[in-house]
GROMACS .gro file of C-alpha atoms in nm:
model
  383
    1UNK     CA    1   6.028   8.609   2.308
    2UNK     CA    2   5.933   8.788   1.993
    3UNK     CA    3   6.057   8.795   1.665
    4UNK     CA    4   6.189   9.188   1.707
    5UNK     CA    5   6.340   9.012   2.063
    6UNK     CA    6   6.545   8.781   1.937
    7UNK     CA    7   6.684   8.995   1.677
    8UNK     CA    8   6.794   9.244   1.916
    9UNK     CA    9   6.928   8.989   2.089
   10UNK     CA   10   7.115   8.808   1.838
   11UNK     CA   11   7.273   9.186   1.716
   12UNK     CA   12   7.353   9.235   2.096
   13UNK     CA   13   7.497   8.896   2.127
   14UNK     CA   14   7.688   8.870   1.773
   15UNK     CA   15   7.849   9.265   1.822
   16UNK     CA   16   7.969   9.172   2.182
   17UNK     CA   17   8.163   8.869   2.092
   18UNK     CA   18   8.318   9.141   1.804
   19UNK     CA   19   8.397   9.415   2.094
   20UNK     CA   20   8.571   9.143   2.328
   21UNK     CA   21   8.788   9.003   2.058
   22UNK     CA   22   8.886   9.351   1.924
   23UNK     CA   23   8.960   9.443   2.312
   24UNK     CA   24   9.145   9.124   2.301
   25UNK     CA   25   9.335   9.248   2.010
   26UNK     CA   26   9.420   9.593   2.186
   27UNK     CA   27   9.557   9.452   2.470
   28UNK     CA   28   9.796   9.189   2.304
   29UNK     CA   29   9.932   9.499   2.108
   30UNK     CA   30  10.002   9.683   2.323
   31UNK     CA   31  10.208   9.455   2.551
   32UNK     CA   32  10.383   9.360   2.275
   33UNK     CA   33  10.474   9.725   2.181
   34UNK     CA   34  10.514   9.770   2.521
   35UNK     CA   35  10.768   9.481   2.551
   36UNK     CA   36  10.951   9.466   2.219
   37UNK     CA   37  11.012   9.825   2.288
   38UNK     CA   38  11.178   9.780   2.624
   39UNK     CA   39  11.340   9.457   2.618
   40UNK     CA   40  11.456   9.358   2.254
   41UNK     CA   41  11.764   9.541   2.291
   42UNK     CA   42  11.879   9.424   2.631
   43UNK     CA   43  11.864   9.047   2.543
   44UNK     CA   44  12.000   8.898   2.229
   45UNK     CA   45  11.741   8.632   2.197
   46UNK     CA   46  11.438   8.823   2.311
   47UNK     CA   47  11.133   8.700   2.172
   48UNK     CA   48  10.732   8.817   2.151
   49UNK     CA   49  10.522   8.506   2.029
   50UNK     CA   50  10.192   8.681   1.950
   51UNK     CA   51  10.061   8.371   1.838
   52UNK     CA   52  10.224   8.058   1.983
   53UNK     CA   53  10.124   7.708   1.881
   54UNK     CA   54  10.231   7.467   2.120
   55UNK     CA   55   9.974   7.347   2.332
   56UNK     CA   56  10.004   7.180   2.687
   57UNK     CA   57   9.742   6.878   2.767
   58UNK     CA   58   9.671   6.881   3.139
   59UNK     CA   59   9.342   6.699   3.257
   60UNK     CA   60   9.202   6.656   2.955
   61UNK     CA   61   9.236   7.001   2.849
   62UNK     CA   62   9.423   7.173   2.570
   63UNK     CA   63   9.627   7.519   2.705
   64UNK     CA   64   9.734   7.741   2.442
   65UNK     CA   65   9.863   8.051   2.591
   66UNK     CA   66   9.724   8.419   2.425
   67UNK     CA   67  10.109   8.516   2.422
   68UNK     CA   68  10.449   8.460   2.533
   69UNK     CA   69  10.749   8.671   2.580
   70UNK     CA   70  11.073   8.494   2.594
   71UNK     CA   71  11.364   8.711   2.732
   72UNK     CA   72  11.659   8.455   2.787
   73UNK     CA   73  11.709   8.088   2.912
   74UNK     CA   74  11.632   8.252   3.299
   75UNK     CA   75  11.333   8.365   3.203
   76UNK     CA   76  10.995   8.371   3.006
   77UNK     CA   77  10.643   8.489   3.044
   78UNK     CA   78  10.343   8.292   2.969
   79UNK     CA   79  10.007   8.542   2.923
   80UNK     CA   80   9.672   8.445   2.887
   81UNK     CA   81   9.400   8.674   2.821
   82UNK     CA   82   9.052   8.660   2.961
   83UNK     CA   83   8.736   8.910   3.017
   84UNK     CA   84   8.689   8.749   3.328
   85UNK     CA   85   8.746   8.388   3.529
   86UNK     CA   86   8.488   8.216   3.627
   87UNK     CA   87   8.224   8.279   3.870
   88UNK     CA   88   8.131   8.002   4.048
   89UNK     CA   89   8.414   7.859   4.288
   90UNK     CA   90   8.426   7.545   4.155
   91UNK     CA   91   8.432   7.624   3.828
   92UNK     CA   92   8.724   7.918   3.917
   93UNK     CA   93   8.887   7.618   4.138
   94UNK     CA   94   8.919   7.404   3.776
   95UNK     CA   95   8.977   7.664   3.557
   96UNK     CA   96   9.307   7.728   3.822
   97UNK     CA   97   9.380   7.345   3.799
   98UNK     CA   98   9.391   7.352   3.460
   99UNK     CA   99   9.601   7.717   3.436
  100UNK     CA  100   9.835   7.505   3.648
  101UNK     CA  101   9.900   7.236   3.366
  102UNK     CA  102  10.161   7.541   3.240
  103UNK     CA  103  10.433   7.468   3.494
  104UNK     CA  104  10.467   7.076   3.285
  105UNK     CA  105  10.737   7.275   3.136
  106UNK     CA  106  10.612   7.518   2.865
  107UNK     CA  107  10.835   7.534   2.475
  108UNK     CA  108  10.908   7.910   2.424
  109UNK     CA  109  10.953   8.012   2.056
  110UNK     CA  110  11.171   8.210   2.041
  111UNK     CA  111  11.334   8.385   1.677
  112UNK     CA  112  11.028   8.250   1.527
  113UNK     CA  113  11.129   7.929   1.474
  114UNK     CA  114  11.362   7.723   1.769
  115UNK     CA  115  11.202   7.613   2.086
  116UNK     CA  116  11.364   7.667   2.455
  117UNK     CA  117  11.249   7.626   2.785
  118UNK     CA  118  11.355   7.860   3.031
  119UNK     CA  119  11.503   7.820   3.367
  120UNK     CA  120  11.204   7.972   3.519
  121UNK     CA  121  10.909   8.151   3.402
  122UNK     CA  122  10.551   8.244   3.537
  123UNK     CA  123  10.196   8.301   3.462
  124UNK     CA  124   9.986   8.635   3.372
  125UNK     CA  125   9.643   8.604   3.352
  126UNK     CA  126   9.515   8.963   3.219
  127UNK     CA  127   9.088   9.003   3.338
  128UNK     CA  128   8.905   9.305   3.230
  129UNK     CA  129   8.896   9.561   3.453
  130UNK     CA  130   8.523   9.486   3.559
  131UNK     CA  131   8.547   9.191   3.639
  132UNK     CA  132   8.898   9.157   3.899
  133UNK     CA  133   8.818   9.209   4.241
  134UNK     CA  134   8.581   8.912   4.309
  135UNK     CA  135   8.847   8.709   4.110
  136UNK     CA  136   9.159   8.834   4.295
  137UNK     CA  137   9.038   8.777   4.586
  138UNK     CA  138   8.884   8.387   4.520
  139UNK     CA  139   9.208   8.340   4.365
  140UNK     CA  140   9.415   8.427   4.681
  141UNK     CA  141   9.206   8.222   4.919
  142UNK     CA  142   9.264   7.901   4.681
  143UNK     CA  143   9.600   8.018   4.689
  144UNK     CA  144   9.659   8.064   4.993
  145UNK     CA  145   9.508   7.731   5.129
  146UNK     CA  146   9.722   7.518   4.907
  147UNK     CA  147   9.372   7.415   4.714
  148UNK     CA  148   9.617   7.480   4.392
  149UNK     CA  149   9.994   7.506   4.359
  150UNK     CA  150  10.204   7.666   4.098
  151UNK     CA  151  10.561   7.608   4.050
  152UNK     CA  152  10.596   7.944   3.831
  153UNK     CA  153  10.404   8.251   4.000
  154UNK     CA  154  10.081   8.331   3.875
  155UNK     CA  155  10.049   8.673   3.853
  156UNK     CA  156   9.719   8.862   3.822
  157UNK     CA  157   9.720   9.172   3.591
  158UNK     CA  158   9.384   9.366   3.521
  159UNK     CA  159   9.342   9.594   3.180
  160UNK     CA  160   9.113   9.863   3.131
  161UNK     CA  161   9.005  10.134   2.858
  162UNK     CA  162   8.992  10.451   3.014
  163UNK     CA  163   8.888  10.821   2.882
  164UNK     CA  164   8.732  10.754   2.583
  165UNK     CA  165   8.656  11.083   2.411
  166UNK     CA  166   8.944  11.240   2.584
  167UNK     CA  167   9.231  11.098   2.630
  168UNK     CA  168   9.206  10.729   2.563
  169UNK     CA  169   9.440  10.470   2.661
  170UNK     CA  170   9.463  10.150   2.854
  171UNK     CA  171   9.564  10.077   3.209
  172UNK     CA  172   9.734   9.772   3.301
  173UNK     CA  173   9.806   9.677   3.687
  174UNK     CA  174   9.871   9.428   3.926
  175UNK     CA  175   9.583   9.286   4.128
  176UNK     CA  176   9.757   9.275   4.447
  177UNK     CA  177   9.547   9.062   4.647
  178UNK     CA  178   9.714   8.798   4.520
  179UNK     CA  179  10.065   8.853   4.680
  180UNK     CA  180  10.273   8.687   4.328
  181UNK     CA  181  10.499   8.915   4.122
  182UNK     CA  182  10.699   8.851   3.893
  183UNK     CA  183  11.037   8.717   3.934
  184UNK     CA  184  11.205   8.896   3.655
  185UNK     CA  185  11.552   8.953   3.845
  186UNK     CA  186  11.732   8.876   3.519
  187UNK     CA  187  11.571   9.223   3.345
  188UNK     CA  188  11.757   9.556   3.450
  189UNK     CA  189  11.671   9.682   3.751
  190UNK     CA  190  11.571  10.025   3.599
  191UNK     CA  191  11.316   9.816   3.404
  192UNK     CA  192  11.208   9.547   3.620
  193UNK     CA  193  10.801   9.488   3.628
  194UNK     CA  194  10.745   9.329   3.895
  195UNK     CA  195  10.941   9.673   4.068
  196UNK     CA  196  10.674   9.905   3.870
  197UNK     CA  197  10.363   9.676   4.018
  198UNK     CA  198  10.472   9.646   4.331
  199UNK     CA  199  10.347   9.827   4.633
  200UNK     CA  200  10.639   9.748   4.843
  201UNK     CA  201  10.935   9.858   4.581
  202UNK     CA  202  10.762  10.099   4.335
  203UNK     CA  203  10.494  10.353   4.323
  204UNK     CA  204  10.201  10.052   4.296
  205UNK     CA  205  10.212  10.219   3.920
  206UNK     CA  206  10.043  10.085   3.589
  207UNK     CA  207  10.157  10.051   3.248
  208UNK     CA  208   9.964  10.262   3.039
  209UNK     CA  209   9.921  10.256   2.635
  210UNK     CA  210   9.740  10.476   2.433
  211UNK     CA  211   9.601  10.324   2.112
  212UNK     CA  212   9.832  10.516   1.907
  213UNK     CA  213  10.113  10.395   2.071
  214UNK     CA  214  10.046  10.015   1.956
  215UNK     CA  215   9.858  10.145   1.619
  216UNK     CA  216  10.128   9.952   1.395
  217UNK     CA  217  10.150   9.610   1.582
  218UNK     CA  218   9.800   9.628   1.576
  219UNK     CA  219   9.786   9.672   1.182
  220UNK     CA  220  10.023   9.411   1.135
  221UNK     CA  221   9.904   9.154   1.406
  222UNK     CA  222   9.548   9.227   1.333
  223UNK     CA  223   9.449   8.904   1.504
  224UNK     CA  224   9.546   8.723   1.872
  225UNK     CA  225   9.527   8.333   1.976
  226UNK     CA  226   9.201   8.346   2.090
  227UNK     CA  227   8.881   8.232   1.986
  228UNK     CA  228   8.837   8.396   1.681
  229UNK     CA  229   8.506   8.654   1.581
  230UNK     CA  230   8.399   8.593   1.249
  231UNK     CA  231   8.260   8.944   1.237
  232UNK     CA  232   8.568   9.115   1.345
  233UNK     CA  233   8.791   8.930   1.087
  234UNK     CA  234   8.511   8.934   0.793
  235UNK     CA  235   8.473   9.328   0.828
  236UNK     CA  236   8.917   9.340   0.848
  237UNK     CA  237   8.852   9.164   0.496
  238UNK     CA  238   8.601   9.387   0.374
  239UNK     CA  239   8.793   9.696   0.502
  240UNK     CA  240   9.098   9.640   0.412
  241UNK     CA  241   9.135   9.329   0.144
  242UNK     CA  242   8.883   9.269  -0.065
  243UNK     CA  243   8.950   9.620  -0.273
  244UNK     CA  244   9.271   9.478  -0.356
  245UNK     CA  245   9.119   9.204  -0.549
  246UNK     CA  246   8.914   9.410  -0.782
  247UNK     CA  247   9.070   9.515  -1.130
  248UNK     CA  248   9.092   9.881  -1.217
  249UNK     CA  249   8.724   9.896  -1.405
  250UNK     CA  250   8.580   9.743  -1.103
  251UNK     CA  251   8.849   9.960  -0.854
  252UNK     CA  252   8.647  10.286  -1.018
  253UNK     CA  253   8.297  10.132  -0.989
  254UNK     CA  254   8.326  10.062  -0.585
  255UNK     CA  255   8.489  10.429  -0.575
  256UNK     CA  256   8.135  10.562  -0.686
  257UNK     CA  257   8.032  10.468  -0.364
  258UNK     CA  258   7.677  10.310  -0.458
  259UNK     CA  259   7.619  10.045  -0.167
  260UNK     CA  260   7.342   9.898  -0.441
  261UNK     CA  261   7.629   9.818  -0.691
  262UNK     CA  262   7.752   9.480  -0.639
  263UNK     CA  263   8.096   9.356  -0.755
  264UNK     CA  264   8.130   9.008  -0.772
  265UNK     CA  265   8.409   8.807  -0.764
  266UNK     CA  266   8.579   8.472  -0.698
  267UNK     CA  267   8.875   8.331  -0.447
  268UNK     CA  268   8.972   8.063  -0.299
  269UNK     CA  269   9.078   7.955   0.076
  270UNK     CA  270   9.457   7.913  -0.073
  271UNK     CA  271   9.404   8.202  -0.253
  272UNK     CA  272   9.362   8.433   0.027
  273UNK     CA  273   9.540   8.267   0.288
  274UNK     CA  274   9.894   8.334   0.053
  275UNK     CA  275   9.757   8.686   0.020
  276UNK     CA  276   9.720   8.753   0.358
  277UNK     CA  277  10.082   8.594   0.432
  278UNK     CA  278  10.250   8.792   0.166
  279UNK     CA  279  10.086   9.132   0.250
  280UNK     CA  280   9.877   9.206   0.550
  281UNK     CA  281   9.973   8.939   0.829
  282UNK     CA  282  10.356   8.845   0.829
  283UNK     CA  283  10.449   8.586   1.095
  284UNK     CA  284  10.216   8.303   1.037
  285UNK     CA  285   9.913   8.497   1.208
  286UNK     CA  286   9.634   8.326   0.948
  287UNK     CA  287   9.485   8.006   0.982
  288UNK     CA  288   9.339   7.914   0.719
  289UNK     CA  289   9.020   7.703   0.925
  290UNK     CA  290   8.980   8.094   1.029
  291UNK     CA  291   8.891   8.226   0.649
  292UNK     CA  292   8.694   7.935   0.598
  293UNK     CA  293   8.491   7.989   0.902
  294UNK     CA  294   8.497   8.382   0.828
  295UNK     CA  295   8.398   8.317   0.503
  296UNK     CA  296   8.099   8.111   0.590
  297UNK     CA  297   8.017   8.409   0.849
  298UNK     CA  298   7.983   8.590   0.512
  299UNK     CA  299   7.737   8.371   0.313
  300UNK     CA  300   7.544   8.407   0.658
  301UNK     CA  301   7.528   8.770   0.566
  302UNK     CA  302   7.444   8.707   0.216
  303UNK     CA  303   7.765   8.949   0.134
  304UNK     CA  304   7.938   8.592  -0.010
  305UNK     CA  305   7.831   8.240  -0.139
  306UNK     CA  306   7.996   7.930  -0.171
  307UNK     CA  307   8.081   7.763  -0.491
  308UNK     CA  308   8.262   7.440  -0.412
  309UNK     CA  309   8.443   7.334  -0.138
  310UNK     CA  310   8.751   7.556  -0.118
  311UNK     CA  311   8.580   7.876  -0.332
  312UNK     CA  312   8.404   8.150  -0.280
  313UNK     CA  313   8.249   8.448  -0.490
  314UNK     CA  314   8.231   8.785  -0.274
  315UNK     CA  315   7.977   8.958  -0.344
  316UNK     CA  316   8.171   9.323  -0.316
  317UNK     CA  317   7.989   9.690  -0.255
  318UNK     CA  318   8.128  10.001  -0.079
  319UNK     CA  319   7.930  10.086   0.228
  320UNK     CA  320   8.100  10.374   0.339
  321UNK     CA  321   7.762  10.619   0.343
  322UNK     CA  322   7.576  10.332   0.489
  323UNK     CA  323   7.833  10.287   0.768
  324UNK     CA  324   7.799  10.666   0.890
  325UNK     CA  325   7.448  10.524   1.029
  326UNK     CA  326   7.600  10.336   1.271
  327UNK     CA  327   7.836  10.574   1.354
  328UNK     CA  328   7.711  10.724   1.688
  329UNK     CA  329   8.038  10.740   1.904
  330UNK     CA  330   8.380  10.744   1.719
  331UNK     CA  331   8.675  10.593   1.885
  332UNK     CA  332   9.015  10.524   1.768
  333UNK     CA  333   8.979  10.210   1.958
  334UNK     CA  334   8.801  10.064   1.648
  335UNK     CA  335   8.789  10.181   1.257
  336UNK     CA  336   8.543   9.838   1.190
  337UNK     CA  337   8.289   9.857   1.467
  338UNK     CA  338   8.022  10.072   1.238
  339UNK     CA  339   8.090   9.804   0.943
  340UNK     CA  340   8.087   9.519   1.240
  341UNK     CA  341   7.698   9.712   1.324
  342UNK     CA  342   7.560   9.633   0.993
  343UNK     CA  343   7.693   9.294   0.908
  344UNK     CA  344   7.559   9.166   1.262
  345UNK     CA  345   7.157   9.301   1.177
  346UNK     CA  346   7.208   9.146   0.820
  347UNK     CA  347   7.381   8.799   0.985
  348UNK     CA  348   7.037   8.788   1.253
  349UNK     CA  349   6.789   8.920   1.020
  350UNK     CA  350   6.883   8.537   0.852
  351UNK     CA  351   6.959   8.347   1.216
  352UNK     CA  352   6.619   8.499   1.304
  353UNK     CA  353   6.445   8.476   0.991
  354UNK     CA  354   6.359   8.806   0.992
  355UNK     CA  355   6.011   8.888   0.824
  356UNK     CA  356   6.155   9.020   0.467
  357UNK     CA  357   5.914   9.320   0.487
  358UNK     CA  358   6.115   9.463   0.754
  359UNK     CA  359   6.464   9.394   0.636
  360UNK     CA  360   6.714   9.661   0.567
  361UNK     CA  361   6.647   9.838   0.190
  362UNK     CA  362   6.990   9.772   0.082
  363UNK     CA  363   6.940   9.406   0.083
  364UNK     CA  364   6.632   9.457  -0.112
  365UNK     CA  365   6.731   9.248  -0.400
  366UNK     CA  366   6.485   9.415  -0.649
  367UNK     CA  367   6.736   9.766  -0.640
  368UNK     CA  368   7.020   9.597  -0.652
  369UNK     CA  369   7.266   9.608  -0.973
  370UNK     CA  370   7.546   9.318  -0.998
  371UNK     CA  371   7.871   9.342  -1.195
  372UNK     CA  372   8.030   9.065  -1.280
  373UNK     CA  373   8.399   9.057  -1.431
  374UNK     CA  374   8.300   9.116  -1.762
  375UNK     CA  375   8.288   9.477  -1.682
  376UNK     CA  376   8.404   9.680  -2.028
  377UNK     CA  377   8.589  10.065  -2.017
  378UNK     CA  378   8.276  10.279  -2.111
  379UNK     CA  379   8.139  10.172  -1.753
  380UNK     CA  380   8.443  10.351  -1.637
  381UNK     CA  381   8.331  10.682  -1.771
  382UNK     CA  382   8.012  10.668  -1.560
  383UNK     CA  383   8.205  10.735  -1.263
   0.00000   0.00000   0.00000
């Protein structure tokens, strides 16, 4: 493979892993738009955990679920995102063994802080659209056979983006090979899922969400329990944070929109861990091994360096003209993914080691102008 190869590859590679979390992202928002909205007033106690922390060990593996919605001491839902279940049918047979370590009796969080256990609950697993109906039906046959059990039903639910440049929105439904529903008797009839997804009582319908309908959960969530993308997070942070820690001098310098003008400046893990708590993810959404590991993504792109153990000095610049290069479709479905585009060819031009003569000309050091902290009020007047 040649140099220009694995380049390509690594950008291919390193933007996918950024589209599948931010899909991941979509989808938790908009069930829990979707749910809050339709069940928060009918139970006192209902509860969406968008990013639960106790873990199940089953077989030597650690279950987390994506999300959990806790309606009342009947009932609770346990969903786990995926793009797709595995292929092979061994592997699919103990991934399903290990899904099953869920009925041990799952701890429900529910008003953010006490844990219950309801009287029943079951299991959604949510697979891409693409990737269902070989999965479906392997799951029925193991199902069917008695290969696995479940105490709680195990519901498959497939999501899709639909219409994208005309009238986007996502599609949720019920794979119904596998013949478990939900056994949400306890919600109002008039609202029941499993009646919606259901072939037998309802139209066979799905649940569908258009992005602005879950634009604020997604603002405020910003992140979901799974394996975290260092891209997607580090270009949140450039997006949306990192302005806020400039000073007003330095506020008017990145507003002159020179990508070549480079605004350093320093912060720590604690640092922006409390910032992110305080004003851009309520609800205990950060973990703080994810900045550190984002901001390591970040000295891999040479926008950041380390200088001890817990601190970091950004290395700041506006890149708004230099984003509209990457911007070839728009969707609402994501405001980062032309930032996400350039910070994955600057992270592989240094995975690959990417002949310098070839790199991009804004990280051509020699045209670059740094300003450090020290900036004084004439600079102001330049812009």
């Amino acid at each position: 493979m040649t140099e220009s190869d694995s380049f390509v590859q690594c950008v291919d590679q390193t933007f996918d892993r950024f589209e599948r979390y931010d899909r991941y992202v979509d989808v938790v928002s908009a069930w829990e738009e979707f749910l809050v909205d339709q069940y928060s007033s009918e139970f006192r106690d209902f509860s969406f955990d968008r990013f639960p922390e106790e873990s199940i060990q089953y077989n030597g593996s650690e279950l987390t679920p994506t999300f959990t919605a806790y309606f009342d001491e009947d009932y609770g839902i346990l969903f786990d995102v995926y793009h797709n279940l595995p292929r092979g049918e061994e592997d699919l047979k103990e991934f399903l063994e290990d899904i099953s370590g869920y009925d041990q009796g799952y701890s429900f969080r529910v008003n953010g802080s006490e844990s219950k256990i309801p009287e029943k609950y079951d299991i959604a697993l949510l697979i891409s659209n693409q990737n269902a109906q070989t999965a479906e039906h392997r799951v029925q046959n193991f199902l069917s056979k008695g290969d696995i059990q479940f105490d709680s039903n195990l519901v498959l639910l497939s999501y899709d983006y639909v219409d994208q440049n005309t009238n986007p929105k996502y599609e949720f439904g019920r794979l119904s090979k596998v013949n478990q529903n939900f056994r949400d008797d306890v919600l109002p009839e008039r609202k029941q899922i499993s009646t919606r997804l259901s072939i037998a009582d309802g139209g066979f319908e799905t649940i569908d969400s258009p992005p602005g309908f879950f634009d604020d959960k997604k603002s405020t969530g910003v992140l979901c329990n799974k394996e975290l993308s260092e891209l997607y997070f580090a270009c949140y942070l450039w997006h949306n944070v990192f302005f806020n820690c400039l000073d007003d001098t330095e506020q008017v310098i990145w507003q002159g929109k020179n990508p070549r003008r480079i605004i350093e400046f320093k912060i720590t893990i604690d640092e922006l861990y409390a910032m992110l708590n305080r004003k851009y993810i309520p609800g205990n959404g950060v973990r703080e091994e994810w900045i550190r590991s984002t901001l390591e993504y970040l000295v891999g792109v040479e926008a950041a360096e380390q200088v001890s153990d817990d601190e970091y000095r950004v290395k700041f610049r506006n890149l708004q003209d230099k984003r509209r290069d990457h911007k070839d479709v728009v969707t609402r479905r994501s405001d980062l993914a032309d930032l996400a585009h350039i910070f994955a060819e600057w992270y592989c031009e240094n995975a690959v080691d990417t002949d310098t003569s070839v790199r991009s000309d804004v990280r051509d050091d020699s045209t670059q102008t740094t300003i450090t902290s020290d900036l004084t009020e004439p600079e102001k007047g330049e812009y």
